[in-house]
Amino acid sequence: MEFQFYMPTRVITGEDCIRKNKDAFRALGTKAMIVTGARSAKANGSEKDVTEALKLADIEYVVFDKVMSNPTIACVYEGAAAARKAGADFVIAIGGGSPMDAGKAIALLAAQDISEDDLFKGQYENKILPMAFVPTTAGTGSEVTPYSILTNDKAQTKTSIATPLLFPALAFLDGRYTKDLGITTTINTAIDALSHGIEGMISVKANPVSDVLAKESIRQIGECFKALKEGSLTAAHREQLLYASMLAGVVIAHTGTTAVHSMGYSLTYFKDIDHGRANGLLLAEFMKFTAAGRPDVIESIITAMGYKKLEELEKDLEELLGAKEAITAEEISKYSSIAIKAKNIGNCPVVPEEKDLIKIYTESFGLSV
Amino acid sequence: MEFQFYMPTRVITGEDCIRKNKDAFRALGTKAMIVTGARSAKANGSEKDVTEALKLADIEYVVFDKVMSNPTIACVYEGAAAARKAGADFVIAIGGGSPMDAGKAIALLAAQDISEDDLFKGQYENKILPMAFVPTTAGTGSEVTPYSILTNDKAQTKTSIATPLLFPALAFLDGRYTKDLGITTTINTAIDALSHGIEGMISVKANPVSDVLAKESIRQIGECFKALKEGSLTAAHREQLLYASMLAGVVIAHTGTTAVHSMGYSLTYFKDIDHGRANGLLLAEFMKFTAAGRPDVIESIITAMGYKKLEELEKDLEELLGAKEAITAEEISKYSSIAIKAKNIGNCPVVPEEKDLIKIYTESFGLSV
């Protein structure tokens, strides 16, 4: 039993948890830069709760609300320059995966000069601005991971920065911020979290603690499937999904992801398919591929979800995700050649070759082989 | 769902994990003070593994091996003075609960001047020497808690210091160090860990994450009961118990303990009954008391252990703990009057009065009421 467990983020959950715990910001610094997108943090009330908490705690702040979906490298360098100019000494990221991923890179780049090449090579000092995170979707789990995923045009895919420096100091989970999300976004993000739990259990880096948390996360998401299908989510379901997504974040903080994420990145980069949806489209076929060599792992995932057979999960995913995008054999060939080079392929217990990736893409999209 | 989760200790497990991760010490400082007892860390090989790792990592060290069982306040002030004199900038505690509890207080007192009164009042600055912990018994879970329990002669009981400062930076779990522990110590420490998991589930501070970890811990210890009764523990059982004890430590880091610990402290202070054994003697009667108001919690504990009825756990505990100590009605009256004042009484969902504590002591020791 050789493993490590490390997750230093203080997770604070519950209704109005930001204002109730406003003093926690004081330990991070004296001037915050809020990193977020243009709209949703304003619409769902999270940005206002943060700025009011900061005012009550007598902390100055500036707002950088230029983070786009699937943030680029240019965006995070711009944010870091803004943080330096403003003299911000800590970062508060509010939003879905994009502002959180950007917030981490901004906090790193604001604390030290790092060239673009060195950023992805992990060549930097042990310095970063402290961070507080407020997820407003229940999917990425970025609030408790040491990863920042950026769109890397040079590599024509998404590339991750991974260092324990990137663990936020604080994560505030308030389900109310997710209550106005449309059903499609809610489904896509829930499937992203589900994929983290499932890939975490499949990963060769799974450990006893990550497995316990993954099963709990998977079980909680499974409990919401009916409401997701019916579009009848209550406030309690919203809280449950946010909780499950955080747990799944703790899981991938230890296990990394697998071929599903590697393959999904191309669907997002080239075809603009939402990240969670991209994972969901590939999940069942990847599980079938893995079941050939590791039926035990797949069985314990299926059991945790409350199913008897993988086909039941497959059917539910199809119902949740609806009609699939058109994809050509040429596209599949290209995406497979990119995905096979990704680091997380090495986390698969049954290691796929390029031809296996082609088969998984092909069957996932219902193309004739 | 309002709760916090925070456990910043990096847990590193596995055979020879100290030497394999010797470089992790470098992040803590340049000169270590090893805090331990006189004998066991030398006998079980843990002290040698630490000192060899430090030599390989080019880190100086001194040894303070004067920690007694149930460490006194005088002991930790002496240790802190020794750390200052030696110029140690981090602490490595090796041992069971006693050296770990002492190590935390020493790390705190070496970093700042604190009077004995202020120590228990929590009056101190945000400063402590970083710590690495090596548990050599599988019971206390102190390697992942923010508590230091010291023998407090003024209060005639054990008193805890509790602050997030006390979380060690590193915890090394190598089951080999527990392999030569006698069966009585092994049982007592396992029961201590079990009590942490059970009290953690009962505590009003239980949260969804602590419950998941508590169930896993309880389940793992339950799996070792047969081997504990037969005295037939394998290396795998030893690892399992050390893992379960760490999980239970994470649990009580969030939930605190309950009346079982408050009541057990008197048995240890006045009658020199081992801490884990003291908890074990009281556990079943306290569970019966709690079941009257919260049958759901007791049922989920029993289920996690693989039992159908509380009486099965009671019988197993009796078998493991053997003949009980003699205790008088006068003693019970005195201990109850001390225990009722303890802070952790407030963690009980069914809050006991002094007469309830008298009844629990009385029935636990088989006295006629």
XYZ file of C-alpha atoms in Angstrom:
738
model
C 0.000 0.000 0.000
C 2.337 2.711 -1.281
C 0.653 6.062 -1.875
C 0.507 9.716 -0.953
C -2.486 11.781 0.046
C -2.242 15.568 -0.055
C -5.005 18.126 -0.389
C -4.206 21.296 1.547
C -7.193 23.380 0.402
C -9.620 24.409 3.143
C -13.075 23.585 1.763
C -15.913 25.684 3.184
C -19.446 24.726 2.180
C -22.972 25.949 2.769
C -25.406 28.687 1.967
C -23.861 32.144 2.267
C -20.524 30.583 3.243
C -18.499 33.427 1.709
C -19.963 36.156 3.834
C -20.086 33.936 6.917
C -16.362 33.279 6.516
C -15.234 36.667 5.232
C -12.411 36.813 7.782
C -10.766 33.849 6.088
C -9.754 36.203 3.250
C -7.634 38.229 5.681
C -5.116 35.430 6.011
C -4.486 35.554 2.244
C -3.511 39.187 1.764
C -4.530 42.813 1.710
C -5.523 43.391 -1.915
C -7.396 40.865 -4.011
C -7.666 40.446 -7.742
C -10.969 38.835 -8.631
C -10.544 36.668 -11.738
C -13.747 35.797 -13.533
C -15.659 35.828 -16.818
C -17.662 38.711 -18.205
C -21.131 37.659 -17.178
C -22.061 34.662 -15.053
C -20.445 35.675 -11.739
C -22.385 38.921 -11.940
C -25.645 37.167 -12.869
C -25.561 34.433 -10.230
C -24.672 36.693 -7.313
C -21.307 35.162 -6.502
C -19.237 38.225 -7.461
C -21.422 40.468 -5.336
C -21.132 38.121 -2.353
C -17.350 38.179 -2.720
C -17.055 41.950 -3.080
C -19.388 42.545 -0.140
C -17.432 40.114 1.993
C -14.202 41.905 1.029
C -15.687 45.275 1.920
C -16.859 43.946 5.292
C -13.371 42.541 5.855
C -11.769 45.863 4.822
C -9.874 44.304 1.918
C -9.271 46.218 -1.325
C -9.850 44.517 -4.659
C -9.716 44.879 -8.418
C -11.663 42.841 -10.968
C -10.234 41.070 -14.031
C -13.320 39.760 -15.812
C -11.838 38.947 -19.208
C -11.548 35.161 -18.898
C -13.114 33.428 -21.896
C -14.290 29.839 -22.171
C -11.235 27.549 -22.548
C -8.784 30.300 -21.555
C -5.749 30.993 -23.694
C -2.188 31.537 -22.661
C -2.420 35.182 -23.766
C -5.340 35.673 -21.392
C -3.448 34.491 -18.331
C -0.379 36.606 -19.128
C -2.691 39.601 -19.483
C -4.336 38.797 -16.144
C -0.969 38.430 -14.413
C 0.158 41.815 -15.755
C -3.053 43.356 -14.452
C -2.510 41.787 -11.019
C 1.012 43.184 -10.811
C -0.087 46.598 -11.966
C -2.824 46.676 -9.337
C -0.478 45.430 -6.607
C -2.777 42.521 -5.827
C -1.299 40.103 -3.292
C -3.913 37.378 -3.619
C -6.340 36.023 -6.202
C -10.025 35.148 -5.917
C -11.270 33.124 -8.899
C -15.017 32.891 -9.446
C -16.667 30.767 -12.116
C -16.582 27.442 -13.860
C -13.432 25.657 -14.904
C -12.241 28.466 -17.164
C -11.882 31.288 -14.600
C -10.505 28.837 -12.058
C -7.902 27.442 -14.477
C -6.989 30.980 -15.494
C -6.904 32.163 -11.882
C -4.259 29.603 -10.993
C -1.983 30.500 -13.901
C -2.474 34.211 -13.173
C -1.554 33.732 -9.504
C 1.606 31.917 -10.582
C 2.614 34.385 -13.300
C 1.900 37.387 -11.078
C 4.356 36.097 -8.479
C 7.261 35.419 -10.857
C 8.448 35.853 -14.436
C 7.997 32.634 -16.381
C 8.313 32.238 -20.148
C 5.603 30.358 -22.012
C 7.934 27.436 -22.664
C 9.011 27.159 -19.043
C 5.396 27.341 -17.869
C 4.489 23.977 -19.364
C 7.860 22.463 -18.514
C 7.337 23.180 -14.821
C 10.410 25.425 -14.679
C 9.632 27.956 -11.980
C 10.234 28.873 -8.383
C 8.192 27.953 -5.338
C 6.222 31.216 -5.379
C 2.572 31.995 -6.067
C -0.082 34.436 -4.878
C -2.472 32.716 -2.425
C -5.855 31.867 -3.923
C -9.503 31.557 -2.887
C -11.847 29.787 -5.324
C -15.588 30.009 -5.804
C -16.886 27.377 -8.246
C -20.153 28.359 -9.924
C -20.559 25.142 -11.888
C -20.465 21.630 -10.447
C -18.009 19.897 -12.717
C -14.350 20.734 -12.860
C -13.357 20.326 -9.224
C -10.542 22.776 -10.016
C -11.045 24.373 -6.589
C -9.263 21.389 -4.997
C -6.763 20.336 -7.668
C -3.161 21.308 -8.406
C -3.928 21.640 -12.118
C -4.505 24.527 -14.494
C -5.702 23.523 -17.968
C -5.033 26.058 -20.713
C -5.708 26.093 -24.423
C -2.377 25.559 -26.082
C -2.476 26.589 -29.729
C 1.098 25.439 -30.356
C 0.144 21.892 -29.364
C -3.385 22.210 -30.814
C -4.902 20.872 -27.620
C -5.391 21.720 -23.963
C -2.267 21.474 -21.863
C -2.016 21.357 -18.106
C 0.261 23.016 -15.617
C 0.521 20.757 -12.600
C 2.225 21.693 -9.343
C 1.149 21.536 -5.684
C 1.629 25.328 -5.704
C -1.674 25.519 -7.601
C -3.820 24.191 -4.748
C -6.033 27.092 -3.684
C -5.875 27.986 -0.001
C -9.657 28.287 0.184
C -12.619 26.871 -1.723
C -16.121 28.204 -1.063
C -18.950 25.882 -2.147
C -22.350 27.564 -2.217
C -24.865 25.638 -4.322
C -26.996 28.744 -4.907
C -24.548 30.028 -7.524
C -25.343 27.037 -9.754
C -29.136 27.248 -9.514
C -29.700 29.269 -12.686
C -27.443 27.151 -14.888
C -29.312 25.755 -17.863
C -29.978 22.052 -17.946
C -27.417 21.424 -20.725
C -24.596 23.072 -18.795
C -25.732 21.313 -15.628
C -25.644 17.941 -17.375
C -22.314 18.572 -19.097
C -20.607 19.673 -15.894
C -22.121 16.814 -13.866
C -20.811 14.376 -16.481
C -17.385 16.018 -16.248
C -17.385 15.385 -12.486
C -18.629 11.828 -13.041
C -15.835 11.294 -15.527
C -13.298 12.477 -12.923
C -14.597 9.973 -10.400
C -14.675 7.121 -12.905
C -11.313 7.914 -14.484
C -9.878 8.329 -10.987
C -10.927 4.800 -10.077
C -9.581 3.447 -13.355
C -6.263 5.306 -13.148
C -3.180 3.314 -12.209
C -2.549 6.057 -9.635
C -5.777 5.289 -7.743
C -5.151 4.801 -4.023
C -7.374 3.603 -1.155
C -8.380 7.134 -0.106
C -9.035 8.374 -3.650
C -11.149 5.259 -4.269
C -13.311 5.885 -1.210
C -13.881 9.494 -2.255
C -14.475 8.533 -5.892
C -17.136 6.004 -4.925
C -18.874 8.604 -2.769
C -18.730 11.147 -5.608
C -20.019 8.670 -8.193
C -22.813 7.551 -5.868
C -23.914 11.139 -5.236
C -23.981 11.954 -8.961
C -25.840 8.722 -9.691
C -28.489 9.837 -7.193
C -29.040 12.992 -9.281
C -29.356 11.226 -12.663
C -33.139 11.021 -12.524
C -33.478 14.724 -11.769
C -30.905 15.534 -14.477
C -32.891 13.553 -17.040
C -36.146 15.167 -16.002
C -34.670 18.638 -15.597
C -36.161 18.720 -12.101
C -33.178 19.670 -9.959
C -33.858 21.003 -6.482
C -31.545 23.181 -4.389
C -30.519 19.982 -2.571
C -29.533 18.347 -5.890
C -27.465 21.432 -6.747
C -25.626 21.168 -3.429
C -25.152 17.461 -3.930
C -23.630 17.936 -7.401
C -21.288 20.677 -6.160
C -20.193 18.444 -3.297
C -19.683 15.471 -5.638
C -17.716 17.595 -8.083
C -15.391 18.759 -5.283
C -14.833 15.162 -4.169
C -14.048 14.152 -7.742
C -11.555 17.031 -7.858
C -9.785 15.615 -4.796
C -9.730 12.274 -6.608
C -8.058 13.528 -9.807
C -5.675 15.635 -7.711
C -4.229 12.218 -6.803
C -4.968 10.022 -9.786
C -4.861 12.351 -12.768
C -7.222 11.589 -15.631
C -7.013 8.946 -18.358
C -7.488 8.541 -22.118
C -11.041 9.946 -21.872
C -9.662 13.399 -21.114
C -6.845 13.112 -23.655
C -9.354 12.206 -26.338
C -11.946 14.718 -25.211
C -9.521 17.625 -25.535
C -9.481 17.276 -29.331
C -13.275 17.287 -29.464
C -13.208 20.551 -27.550
C -10.275 22.107 -29.394
C -11.303 21.280 -32.951
C -15.063 20.850 -32.724
C -15.918 23.149 -29.847
C -17.730 20.378 -28.004
C -18.139 21.265 -24.340
C -15.479 19.621 -22.160
C -17.821 17.612 -19.924
C -19.927 16.511 -22.864
C -16.793 15.447 -24.736
C -15.803 13.206 -21.829
C -19.326 11.855 -21.502
C -19.475 10.893 -25.190
C -16.330 8.779 -24.814
C -16.802 7.370 -21.327
C -18.789 4.185 -21.939
C -16.617 2.948 -24.816
C -13.455 3.648 -22.810
C -14.935 1.681 -19.913
C -15.679 -1.245 -22.227
C -12.092 -1.107 -23.500
C -10.802 -1.124 -19.905
C -13.206 -3.877 -18.797
C -11.406 -6.307 -21.090
C -8.314 -6.150 -18.878
C -9.679 -4.866 -15.570
C -13.271 -6.068 -15.165
C -12.984 -5.667 -11.369
C -12.488 -1.895 -11.523
C -15.343 -1.367 -13.961
C -17.602 -3.520 -11.826
C -16.911 -1.525 -8.674
C -17.667 1.713 -10.545
C -20.945 0.325 -11.847
C -21.856 -0.905 -8.362
C -21.055 2.482 -6.792
C -23.452 4.084 -9.268
C -26.198 1.667 -8.345
C -26.187 -0.193 -11.686
C -25.808 -3.877 -12.376
C -24.358 -3.600 -15.885
C -22.221 -1.096 -17.819
C -24.948 -0.975 -20.473
C -27.262 0.757 -17.991
C -24.772 3.583 -17.522
C -24.264 3.750 -21.292
C -27.988 4.092 -21.843
C -28.350 6.821 -19.221
C -25.424 8.752 -20.677
C -26.972 8.546 -24.146
C -30.233 9.842 -22.800
C -28.539 12.700 -20.974
C -26.288 13.716 -23.856
C -28.777 13.409 -26.725
C -27.906 13.451 -30.427
C -24.210 13.164 -31.123
C -22.131 15.477 -33.283
C -21.073 14.383 -36.771
C -17.454 13.354 -36.999
C -15.424 11.991 -39.909
C -12.924 9.152 -40.079
C -10.260 11.734 -40.997
C -11.016 13.740 -37.877
C -10.866 10.616 -35.728
C -7.524 9.692 -37.195
C -6.122 13.147 -36.482
C -7.500 13.333 -32.941
C -6.199 9.860 -32.126
C -2.722 10.792 -33.274
C -2.779 13.799 -30.940
C -4.371 12.014 -27.976
C -1.963 9.088 -28.016
C 0.865 11.527 -27.167
C -0.852 12.886 -24.043
C 0.649 12.175 -20.631
C -2.563 10.816 -19.125
C -2.618 7.871 -21.552
C -0.008 6.441 -19.172
C -2.590 6.399 -16.349
C -4.675 3.759 -18.120
C -4.326 0.263 -16.586
C -5.010 -1.215 -20.022
C -2.784 1.050 -22.096
C -4.415 1.881 -25.436
C -2.566 2.062 -28.727
C -3.513 4.573 -31.396
C -5.752 2.005 -33.100
C -7.630 1.531 -29.826
C -8.271 5.259 -29.599
C -9.583 5.213 -33.163
C -11.930 2.385 -32.224
C -13.155 4.175 -29.066
C -13.843 7.400 -31.017
C -15.516 5.477 -33.831
C -17.827 3.470 -31.613
C -18.564 6.416 -29.328
C -19.901 8.375 -32.300
C -21.710 5.413 -33.807
C -19.666 5.354 -37.029
C -19.472 2.050 -38.786
C -16.003 0.584 -38.297
C -24.905 21.003 4.072
C -22.736 23.469 6.000
C -19.285 22.190 6.862
C -15.562 22.669 6.445
C -12.941 20.162 5.397
C -9.281 20.899 6.063
C -6.398 18.492 6.408
C -3.169 19.969 5.058
C -0.807 17.157 6.108
C 0.911 15.306 3.272
C 0.457 11.615 4.087
C 3.117 9.316 2.635
C 2.611 5.582 3.061
C 4.410 2.384 2.210
C 7.373 0.242 3.076
C 10.554 2.272 3.454
C 8.653 5.480 2.686
C 10.923 7.639 4.843
C 14.091 6.862 2.961
C 12.315 6.880 -0.393
C 11.057 10.392 0.352
C 14.038 11.764 2.232
C 14.057 14.918 0.101
C 10.696 15.904 1.559
C 12.514 16.799 4.798
C 14.462 19.500 2.968
C 11.359 21.634 2.547
C 10.937 21.727 6.332
C 14.287 23.108 7.444
C 18.003 22.594 7.887
C 18.279 21.193 11.409
C 15.829 18.714 12.889
C 15.024 17.873 16.457
C 13.833 14.279 16.691
C 11.278 13.966 19.500
C 10.699 10.440 20.738
C 10.595 8.115 23.739
C 13.554 6.334 25.252
C 13.196 2.931 23.665
C 10.657 1.934 21.034
C 11.814 4.121 18.135
C 15.260 2.607 18.543
C 13.931 -0.937 18.804
C 11.539 -0.849 15.835
C 13.999 0.740 13.396
C 12.078 3.968 12.807
C 14.637 6.267 14.438
C 17.436 4.710 12.410
C 15.451 5.114 9.181
C 14.886 8.779 10.012
C 18.493 9.523 10.930
C 19.792 7.721 7.834
C 17.370 9.641 5.632
C 18.500 12.906 7.236
C 22.156 12.016 6.655
C 21.451 11.175 3.009
C 19.587 14.488 2.662
C 22.478 16.364 4.366
C 20.313 17.598 7.219
C 21.686 17.986 10.755
C 19.719 16.707 13.733
C 19.601 16.364 17.493
C 17.583 13.825 19.459
C 15.267 14.541 22.401
C 14.237 11.077 23.593
C 12.801 11.925 26.997
C 9.081 11.758 26.204
C 7.249 9.565 28.716
C 3.867 7.879 28.338
C 1.104 10.529 28.747
C 3.572 13.427 28.463
C 3.533 16.189 31.045
C 3.647 19.903 30.533
C 7.116 20.012 32.111
C 8.327 17.549 29.484
C 7.248 19.685 26.536
C 8.766 22.862 27.986
C 12.008 20.941 28.480
C 11.873 19.715 24.891
C 11.214 23.208 23.554
C 14.193 24.578 25.484
C 16.346 21.818 24.015
C 15.135 22.635 20.487
C 16.012 26.302 20.929
C 19.387 25.518 22.402
C 20.215 23.233 19.490
C 18.950 25.753 16.925
C 16.532 23.219 15.461
C 14.236 24.705 12.810
C 11.930 21.711 12.430
C 10.668 18.781 14.494
C 10.403 15.090 13.638
C 8.253 13.175 16.116
C 8.523 9.395 16.168
C 6.373 7.118 18.262
C 2.897 6.507 19.538
C 0.530 9.208 20.717
C 2.829 10.420 23.464
C 5.863 11.516 21.391
C 3.530 12.908 18.718
C 1.487 14.919 21.214
C 4.684 16.142 22.829
C 6.281 16.908 19.443
C 3.464 19.283 18.546
C 3.659 21.208 21.809
C 7.450 21.337 21.559
C 7.286 22.700 17.999
C 4.887 25.403 19.175
C 6.836 26.329 22.326
C 10.158 26.348 20.484
C 8.825 28.956 18.053
C 7.422 31.375 20.643
C 7.242 32.085 24.376
C 3.906 30.914 25.770
C 3.018 30.650 29.465
C 1.369 27.458 30.691
C -1.948 29.271 31.208
C -1.938 30.810 27.741
C -1.050 27.456 26.180
C -4.415 25.895 27.046
C -6.307 29.125 26.406
C -5.078 29.232 22.828
C -3.321 32.567 23.384
C -0.393 32.532 20.982
C 0.848 33.743 17.652
C 0.624 32.050 14.287
C 4.131 30.545 14.542
C 5.375 26.988 14.874
C 8.307 24.881 13.726
C 7.280 22.660 10.787
C 6.802 19.018 11.714
C 7.167 15.546 10.217
C 5.501 12.669 12.070
C 6.235 8.959 12.104
C 3.561 6.990 13.972
C 4.816 3.683 15.367
C 1.484 2.567 16.783
C -1.810 2.385 14.887
C -4.159 4.227 17.165
C -3.903 7.902 17.892
C -4.012 9.355 14.374
C -2.151 12.334 15.855
C -0.077 12.530 12.640
C -3.087 14.099 10.885
C -4.825 16.035 13.665
C -4.505 19.596 14.972
C -4.523 18.363 18.580
C -1.899 17.856 21.246
C -3.125 16.056 24.363
C -1.074 16.657 27.487
C -1.391 15.474 31.055
C -2.626 18.446 33.026
C -2.024 17.959 36.745
C -3.786 21.203 37.643
C -6.999 19.952 36.027
C -6.324 16.339 37.075
C -7.026 15.092 33.560
C -5.663 15.270 30.037
C -6.140 18.601 28.315
C -5.818 19.351 24.648
C -4.240 22.163 22.704
C -6.142 22.540 19.450
C -5.088 24.794 16.584
C -4.625 24.221 12.851
C -0.978 25.206 13.465
C -0.523 21.734 14.952
C -1.163 19.856 11.695
C 2.164 18.225 10.796
C 3.465 19.018 7.323
C 4.358 15.383 6.705
C 3.192 12.014 8.026
C 5.106 8.859 7.139
C 3.137 5.621 7.538
C 5.305 2.506 7.410
C 3.536 -0.521 8.891
C 6.840 -2.256 9.640
C 7.398 -0.069 12.702
C 4.317 -1.571 14.363
C 5.138 -5.219 13.701
C 6.827 -5.955 17.035
C 4.136 -4.329 19.174
C 2.695 -6.798 21.680
C -0.862 -7.955 21.157
C -2.197 -5.925 24.112
C -0.778 -2.666 22.805
C -1.953 -3.562 19.311
C -5.488 -4.183 20.555
C -5.582 -1.067 22.743
C -4.372 1.211 19.962
C -6.696 -0.371 17.383
C -9.609 0.208 19.776
C -8.484 3.818 20.189
C -8.654 4.270 16.415
C -12.013 2.496 16.295
C -13.277 4.806 18.995
C -12.179 7.821 16.922
C -14.134 6.580 13.914
C -17.215 5.749 15.969
C -17.154 8.932 18.062
C -16.541 10.897 14.865
C -19.723 9.503 13.327
C -21.663 10.183 16.527
C -20.318 13.730 16.990
C -22.621 16.620 16.152
C -19.706 17.975 14.099
C -19.745 14.964 11.731
C -19.884 16.017 8.068
C -20.360 14.076 4.825
C -16.605 13.725 4.172
C -15.730 12.761 7.749
C -18.545 10.179 7.661
C -17.218 8.572 4.484
C -13.723 8.346 5.946
C -15.027 7.127 9.316
C -16.982 4.309 7.680
C -13.898 3.254 5.728
C -11.768 3.346 8.882
C -14.319 1.389 10.916
C -14.710 -1.172 8.136
C -10.949 -1.692 7.888
C -10.579 -2.161 11.652
C -13.568 -4.524 11.676
C -11.762 -6.617 9.061
C -8.838 -7.015 11.492
C -10.926 -8.054 14.523
C -10.551 -11.774 13.914
C -6.764 -11.483 13.644
C -6.688 -9.248 16.729
C -8.643 -11.817 18.734
C -6.442 -14.654 17.528
C -3.208 -12.684 17.801
C -2.483 -13.658 14.199
C -1.739 -10.288 12.586
C 0.104 -10.284 9.276
C 2.131 -7.410 7.812
C -0.941 -6.583 5.704
C -3.088 -6.301 8.846
C -0.491 -3.995 10.372
C -0.625 -1.744 7.308
C -4.398 -1.856 7.332
C -4.583 -0.793 10.993
C -2.096 2.043 10.451
C -4.115 3.231 7.455
C -7.383 3.013 9.404
C -5.901 4.868 12.349
C -4.773 7.698 10.046
C -8.252 7.924 8.506
C -9.794 8.052 11.983
C -7.375 10.855 12.799
C -8.650 12.832 9.806
C -12.145 12.183 11.119
C -11.566 13.544 14.637
C -9.614 16.462 13.181
C -13.075 17.545 11.975
C -15.473 16.096 14.507
C -13.580 16.100 17.788
C -14.292 13.277 20.203
C -17.240 12.734 22.541
C -18.038 11.682 26.105
C -16.091 8.440 25.617
C -12.820 10.360 25.547
C -13.851 12.737 28.355
C -14.682 9.759 30.550
C -11.684 7.723 29.476
C -9.220 10.433 30.499
C -10.047 9.884 34.196
C -9.478 6.160 33.851
C -6.052 6.925 32.431
C -5.202 9.753 34.817
C -6.288 8.123 38.078
C -6.108 4.400 37.362
C -3.369 4.290 34.749
C -5.594 2.400 32.307
C -4.209 2.643 28.783
C -5.952 5.343 26.727
C -7.309 3.094 23.965
C -8.421 0.456 26.442
C -10.176 3.124 28.535
C -12.171 4.210 25.475
C -12.924 0.627 24.531
C -14.283 -0.183 27.990
C -16.796 2.677 27.730
C -17.671 2.514 24.035
C -20.587 0.042 23.937
C -22.480 1.606 26.865
C -22.037 5.071 25.378
C -23.376 3.777 22.070
C -26.413 2.321 23.848
C -26.971 5.676 25.547
C -26.753 7.454 22.183
C -28.948 4.889 20.403
C -31.897 5.987 22.536
C -31.951 9.346 20.745
C -30.065 8.651 17.516
C -30.644 5.020 16.520
C -29.843 5.916 12.871
C -26.224 6.866 13.619
C -25.579 3.807 15.747
C -27.093 1.597 13.070
C -24.862 2.990 10.329
C -21.788 2.428 12.530
C -22.814 -1.156 13.213
C -23.451 -1.736 9.508
C -20.061 -0.273 8.538
C -18.412 -2.761 10.897
C -20.273 -5.634 9.302
C -22.492 -6.347 12.335
C -26.244 -6.566 12.548
C -26.620 -5.589 16.225
C -24.732 -3.447 18.734
C -24.514 -6.466 21.027
C -22.173 -8.172 18.545
C -19.713 -5.271 18.789
C -20.087 -5.291 22.573
C -19.256 -8.982 22.725
C -16.209 -8.590 20.478
C -14.922 -5.666 22.528
C -15.313 -7.698 25.714
C -13.398 -10.546 24.188
C -10.626 -8.222 22.998
C -10.310 -6.288 26.247
C -10.604 -9.191 28.721
C -11.136 -8.857 32.480
C -12.045 -5.360 33.564
C -10.367 -3.323 36.289
C -12.045 -2.936 39.670
C -13.623 0.437 40.197
C -15.616 1.829 43.124
C -18.814 3.868 43.176
C -16.817 6.711 44.772
C -14.342 6.673 41.901
C -17.165 6.711 39.368
C -18.765 9.651 41.100
C -15.492 11.595 41.058
C -14.671 10.782 37.423
C -18.159 11.711 36.289
C -17.920 15.092 37.975
C -14.662 15.770 36.100
C -15.818 14.383 32.738
C -19.063 16.360 32.656
C -16.995 19.580 32.501
C -15.013 18.504 29.426
C -15.537 20.374 26.152
C -16.186 17.249 24.096
C -19.356 16.473 26.063
C -20.885 19.154 23.839
C -20.182 17.030 20.748
C -22.697 14.365 21.848
C -25.973 14.457 19.890
C -27.736 13.107 22.971
C -26.099 15.290 25.622
C -25.451 13.344 28.809
C -25.954 14.718 32.297
C -23.672 13.743 35.150
C -26.053 10.951 36.197
C -25.838 9.518 32.676
C -22.056 9.410 32.898
C -22.338 7.628 36.240
C -24.629 5.072 34.630
C -22.307 4.560 31.637
C -19.267 4.038 33.920
C -21.252 1.756 36.199
C -22.601 -0.481 33.459
C -19.326 -0.485 31.548
C -17.560 -1.947 34.563
C -20.366 -4.343 35.421
C -21.122 -2.814 38.816
C -24.632 -3.336 40.123
C -26.527 -0.067 39.868
